[in-house]
Amino acid sequence: MKLIVLLIIGVILYFIARGYKTEKFENIKLDIKEKFDGDLMNHEAGLLIALMAKVAKADGQVSELEAQMLKHTFTDISQHFENSEEIREKLKEIYKKEKESFDNTILICEKLYKITKHDYAKRVKILEYLLNLAYIDQEFSQTEFMIAEDIATALQIKKADFENLVNKFENFYREQKANQALSLEKAYEILESNPTDDSNTLKKNYRKLVKQHHPDIVAGQGASEDIIEQATKKLQEINEAYELIKKSKGI
């Protein structure tokens, strides 16, 4: 399918991972859309979706981020076919069916291997894409690891390459969590609050700070333009800090 999977991997990883370094495949051009009327389970597009279904359901549930990534994938793949709407619906049907059982995972991998037998780099990129799906909720369960490892083995991915990909994702999300923790710590500092404060205390602190730094109130006190500008920036920081804390606490 004229490197369609490689293109999808580059685009989706760029938007979903938001910073995970991967190739953009800028030189790949798909000028001709494919017309396909056969069984998509004999096509690498359908086989990719089938494996995504296994990985997404590996830990027993499909997270919101996983569902979003799947939705984008259905759309992106189908757009490279003349009969795009029909293909999209078929891909969705494959996903619904294949997420119900893991029994045929190796069989699917064997079919995909036959199609990509002479393109090891593509198989590695497919595995990278599947691992990104597994990691996207920032939790990589033991079940997800086992399924990913089985897929890698069946696709005849070298153990070192598999471990290298896992380490890359581990490091990326570890760094992301660390940055998020630092941001949250700063947010509490801005809001003059503590992580143990309840929602009422946080709201009280927020309102107090808004009254202190609201540019309209500061202007009414006869402050200079510079002070008003500083108050405007401070208020923005307070609002952003409060929103981040609320999100972290599910308020």
Short mmCIF file of C-alpha atoms in Angstrom, two decimals:
data_model
loop_
_atom_site.label_atom_id
_atom_site.label_comp_id
_atom_site.label_asym_id
_atom_site.label_seq_id
_atom_site.Cartn_x
_atom_site.Cartn_y
_atom_site.Cartn_z
CA MET A 1 0.00 0.00 0.00
CA LYS A 2 2.69 2.45 -1.12
CA LEU A 3 4.14 3.16 2.34
CA ILE A 4 0.80 4.32 3.75
CA VAL A 5 1.54 2.94 7.20
CA LEU A 6 4.83 4.82 7.39
CA LEU A 7 3.07 8.06 6.51
CA ILE A 8 0.39 7.48 9.13
CA ILE A 9 2.95 6.68 11.79
CA GLY A 10 4.85 9.90 11.12
CA VAL A 11 1.75 12.11 11.17
CA ILE A 12 -0.07 10.54 14.11
CA LEU A 13 2.98 10.27 16.34
CA TYR A 14 3.71 13.94 15.68
CA PHE A 15 0.27 15.11 16.78
CA ILE A 16 -0.51 12.56 19.50
CA ALA A 17 2.81 12.17 21.24
CA ARG A 18 3.37 15.96 21.14
CA GLY A 19 7.09 15.98 21.18
CA TYR A 20 8.16 12.36 20.77
CA LYS A 21 10.92 12.46 18.18
CA THR A 22 10.23 10.46 15.07
CA GLU A 23 10.57 10.81 11.33
CA LYS A 24 8.09 13.06 9.52
CA PHE A 25 8.40 11.25 6.19
CA GLU A 26 8.21 14.55 4.31
CA ASN A 27 9.45 13.01 1.06
CA ILE A 28 6.64 10.47 0.79
CA LYS A 29 3.89 11.56 -1.58
CA LEU A 30 0.70 9.63 -2.25
CA ASP A 31 -0.56 11.05 -5.51
CA ILE A 32 -2.71 8.05 -6.38
CA LYS A 33 -5.45 6.84 -4.06
CA GLU A 34 -5.96 3.11 -3.83
CA LYS A 35 -9.20 1.39 -4.74
CA PHE A 36 -9.65 -1.71 -2.61
CA ASP A 37 -12.70 -3.96 -2.59
CA GLY A 38 -11.29 -7.09 -0.98
CA ASP A 39 -11.00 -8.34 2.59
CA LEU A 40 -9.07 -5.75 4.61
CA MET A 41 -7.78 -8.55 6.82
CA ASN A 42 -5.57 -9.41 3.86
CA HIS A 43 -4.36 -5.82 3.62
CA GLU A 44 -1.82 -4.16 5.90
CA ALA A 45 -4.30 -1.39 6.77
CA GLY A 46 -6.80 -3.86 8.22
CA LEU A 47 -4.09 -5.90 9.91
CA LEU A 48 -2.68 -2.78 11.57
CA ILE A 49 -6.12 -1.89 12.96
CA ALA A 50 -6.57 -5.46 14.19
CA LEU A 51 -3.31 -5.28 16.13
CA MET A 52 -4.23 -1.86 17.47
CA ALA A 53 -7.43 -3.41 18.80
CA LYS A 54 -5.44 -6.06 20.67
CA VAL A 55 -3.07 -3.50 22.19
CA ALA A 56 -5.82 -1.01 23.11
CA LYS A 57 -7.86 -3.66 24.93
CA ALA A 58 -4.84 -5.41 26.51
CA ASP A 59 -5.37 -3.88 29.95
CA GLY A 60 -9.12 -4.50 29.87
CA GLN A 61 -10.28 -1.05 28.84
CA VAL A 62 -9.76 1.52 26.11
CA SER A 63 -8.77 4.92 27.50
CA GLU A 64 -10.03 8.21 26.09
CA LEU A 65 -6.62 8.98 24.58
CA GLU A 66 -6.43 5.54 22.97
CA ALA A 67 -9.92 6.01 21.54
CA GLN A 68 -8.90 9.40 20.14
CA MET A 69 -5.82 7.95 18.50
CA LEU A 70 -7.88 5.12 16.98
CA LYS A 71 -10.38 7.63 15.62
CA HIS A 72 -7.61 9.62 13.93
CA THR A 73 -6.13 6.42 12.52
CA PHE A 74 -9.43 5.29 10.97
CA THR A 75 -9.73 8.69 9.29
CA ASP A 76 -6.12 8.96 8.14
CA ILE A 77 -5.99 5.47 6.65
CA SER A 78 -9.34 5.73 4.88
CA GLN A 79 -8.40 9.05 3.25
CA HIS A 80 -5.81 7.22 1.16
CA PHE A 81 -8.50 5.13 -0.56
CA GLU A 82 -10.88 6.14 -3.32
CA ASN A 83 -13.75 4.54 -1.40
CA SER A 84 -12.73 6.24 1.85
CA GLU A 85 -16.07 6.14 3.70
CA GLU A 86 -16.52 2.44 2.96
CA ILE A 87 -12.96 1.68 4.10
CA ARG A 88 -13.41 3.68 7.30
CA GLU A 89 -16.51 1.70 8.23
CA LYS A 90 -14.77 -1.58 7.49
CA LEU A 91 -11.80 -0.56 9.66
CA LYS A 92 -14.18 0.26 12.51
CA GLU A 93 -15.82 -3.15 12.11
CA ILE A 94 -12.43 -4.86 12.24
CA TYR A 95 -11.56 -2.97 15.41
CA LYS A 96 -14.84 -3.88 17.14
CA LYS A 97 -14.43 -7.54 16.26
CA GLU A 98 -10.72 -7.93 16.98
CA LYS A 99 -10.77 -6.24 20.39
CA GLU A 100 -12.98 -9.04 21.71
CA SER A 101 -10.33 -11.77 21.59
CA PHE A 102 -6.56 -12.23 21.65
CA ASP A 103 -6.62 -15.76 20.27
CA ASN A 104 -5.68 -14.82 16.70
CA THR A 105 -3.01 -12.21 17.51
CA ILE A 106 -0.12 -14.33 16.23
CA LEU A 107 -2.04 -15.32 13.10
CA ILE A 108 -2.61 -11.62 12.30
CA CYS A 109 1.09 -10.94 12.84
CA GLU A 110 2.04 -13.80 10.52
CA LYS A 111 -0.19 -12.38 7.77
CA LEU A 112 1.30 -8.93 8.25
CA TYR A 113 4.81 -10.39 8.21
CA LYS A 114 4.18 -12.02 4.82
CA ILE A 115 3.13 -8.66 3.38
CA THR A 116 6.10 -6.79 4.87
CA LYS A 117 8.63 -9.64 4.76
CA HIS A 118 11.18 -7.65 2.78
CA ASP A 119 10.70 -4.37 4.68
CA TYR A 120 12.09 -4.75 8.19
CA ALA A 121 12.12 -0.97 8.77
CA LYS A 122 8.38 -0.82 8.14
CA ARG A 123 7.73 -3.58 10.68
CA VAL A 124 9.77 -1.70 13.26
CA LYS A 125 7.73 1.44 12.57
CA ILE A 126 4.49 -0.52 12.91
CA LEU A 127 5.69 -1.77 16.29
CA GLU A 128 6.64 1.79 17.27
CA TYR A 129 3.12 2.90 16.40
CA LEU A 130 1.57 0.11 18.49
CA LEU A 131 3.80 0.97 21.44
CA ASN A 132 2.79 4.61 21.17
CA LEU A 133 -0.84 3.50 21.46
CA ALA A 134 0.02 1.40 24.52
CA TYR A 135 1.90 4.26 26.18
CA ILE A 136 -0.39 7.12 25.27
CA ASP A 137 -2.25 7.05 28.60
CA GLN A 138 1.19 7.06 30.27
CA GLU A 139 0.60 3.59 31.71
CA PHE A 140 2.29 0.53 30.19
CA SER A 141 0.82 -2.48 31.98
CA GLN A 142 2.41 -5.91 32.16
CA THR A 143 -0.35 -7.26 29.91
CA GLU A 144 0.35 -4.58 27.31
CA PHE A 145 4.06 -5.41 27.50
CA MET A 146 3.40 -9.13 26.98
CA ILE A 147 1.18 -8.53 23.95
CA ALA A 148 3.64 -6.03 22.46
CA GLU A 149 6.47 -8.52 23.00
CA ASP A 150 4.47 -11.31 21.35
CA ILE A 151 3.73 -9.06 18.37
CA ALA A 152 7.38 -8.07 18.07
CA THR A 153 8.45 -11.72 18.11
CA ALA A 154 5.85 -12.73 15.54
CA LEU A 155 6.87 -9.85 13.27
CA GLN A 156 10.46 -11.04 13.68
CA ILE A 157 11.62 -7.80 15.25
CA LYS A 158 15.04 -8.13 16.83
CA LYS A 159 14.94 -8.17 20.63
CA ALA A 160 17.40 -5.29 20.82
CA ASP A 161 15.20 -3.14 18.57
CA PHE A 162 12.11 -3.97 20.66
CA GLU A 163 13.91 -3.10 23.91
CA ASN A 164 15.27 0.11 22.37
CA LEU A 165 11.76 1.27 21.43
CA VAL A 166 10.40 0.45 24.88
CA ASN A 167 13.25 2.37 26.50
CA LYS A 168 12.62 5.39 24.26
CA PHE A 169 8.97 5.53 25.29
CA GLU A 170 9.80 4.93 28.95
CA ASN A 171 12.28 7.82 28.93
CA PHE A 172 9.95 10.12 27.01
CA TYR A 173 6.98 9.62 29.33
CA ARG A 174 9.16 9.66 32.45
CA GLU A 175 10.44 13.08 31.39
CA GLN A 176 6.92 14.21 30.55
CA LYS A 177 5.68 13.20 34.02
CA ALA A 178 8.60 14.98 35.66
CA ASN A 179 7.85 18.18 33.74
CA GLN A 180 4.18 17.91 34.63
CA ALA A 181 5.03 17.45 38.32
CA LEU A 182 7.24 20.54 38.25
CA SER A 183 4.50 22.53 36.56
CA LEU A 184 1.97 21.43 39.16
CA GLU A 185 4.33 22.34 41.99
CA LYS A 186 4.72 25.80 40.49
CA ALA A 187 0.93 26.10 40.11
CA TYR A 188 0.41 25.51 43.83
CA GLU A 189 3.07 28.09 44.56
CA ILE A 190 1.33 30.67 42.36
CA LEU A 191 -2.03 29.93 43.97
CA GLU A 192 -0.46 30.12 47.44
CA SER A 193 -1.92 26.70 48.16
CA ASN A 194 -0.89 23.15 49.07
CA PRO A 195 -1.61 19.80 47.37
CA THR A 196 -3.59 18.76 50.48
CA ASP A 197 -6.00 21.70 50.23
CA ASP A 198 -9.61 20.81 49.43
CA SER A 199 -11.62 22.39 46.60
CA ASN A 200 -13.19 25.03 48.86
CA THR A 201 -9.79 26.17 50.14
CA LEU A 202 -8.41 26.32 46.60
CA LYS A 203 -11.39 28.36 45.42
CA LYS A 204 -11.02 30.73 48.39
CA ASN A 205 -7.31 31.26 47.66
CA TYR A 206 -8.04 31.76 43.98
CA ARG A 207 -10.68 34.43 44.61
CA LYS A 208 -8.43 36.24 47.09
CA LEU A 209 -5.60 36.42 44.55
CA VAL A 210 -7.93 37.54 41.77
CA LYS A 211 -9.12 40.45 43.92
CA GLN A 212 -5.51 41.39 44.65
CA HIS A 213 -4.30 41.29 41.06
CA HIS A 214 -7.29 42.01 38.83
CA PRO A 215 -6.20 44.83 36.49
CA ASP A 216 -9.54 46.66 36.83
CA ILE A 217 -9.22 46.76 40.60
CA VAL A 218 -5.56 47.77 40.39
CA ALA A 219 -6.44 50.50 37.88
CA GLY A 220 -9.17 51.78 40.21
CA GLN A 221 -6.53 52.22 42.88
CA GLY A 222 -4.69 54.68 40.64
CA ALA A 223 -1.82 52.37 39.64
CA SER A 224 0.49 53.18 36.73
CA GLU A 225 0.26 51.49 33.32
CA ASP A 226 3.29 49.32 34.12
CA ILE A 227 1.68 48.06 37.34
CA ILE A 228 -1.59 47.37 35.53
CA GLU A 229 0.28 45.41 32.86
CA GLN A 230 2.07 43.36 35.54
CA ALA A 231 -1.27 42.70 37.24
CA THR A 232 -2.73 41.45 33.94
CA LYS A 233 0.13 38.96 33.49
CA LYS A 234 -0.15 37.87 37.12
CA LEU A 235 -3.88 37.27 36.75
CA GLN A 236 -3.23 35.10 33.71
CA GLU A 237 -0.73 33.05 35.73
CA ILE A 238 -3.27 32.67 38.54
CA ASN A 239 -5.99 31.51 36.13
CA GLU A 240 -3.67 29.01 34.42
CA ALA A 241 -2.43 27.67 37.78
CA TYR A 242 -5.98 27.23 39.07
CA GLU A 243 -7.08 25.41 35.92
CA LEU A 244 -4.06 23.07 36.08
CA ILE A 245 -4.71 22.24 39.73
CA LYS A 246 -8.42 21.64 39.11
CA LYS A 247 -7.59 19.33 36.24
CA SER A 248 -5.08 17.37 38.33
CA LYS A 249 -7.67 16.93 41.10
CA GLY A 250 -10.57 16.24 38.75
CA ILE A 251 -12.52 19.22 40.07
#
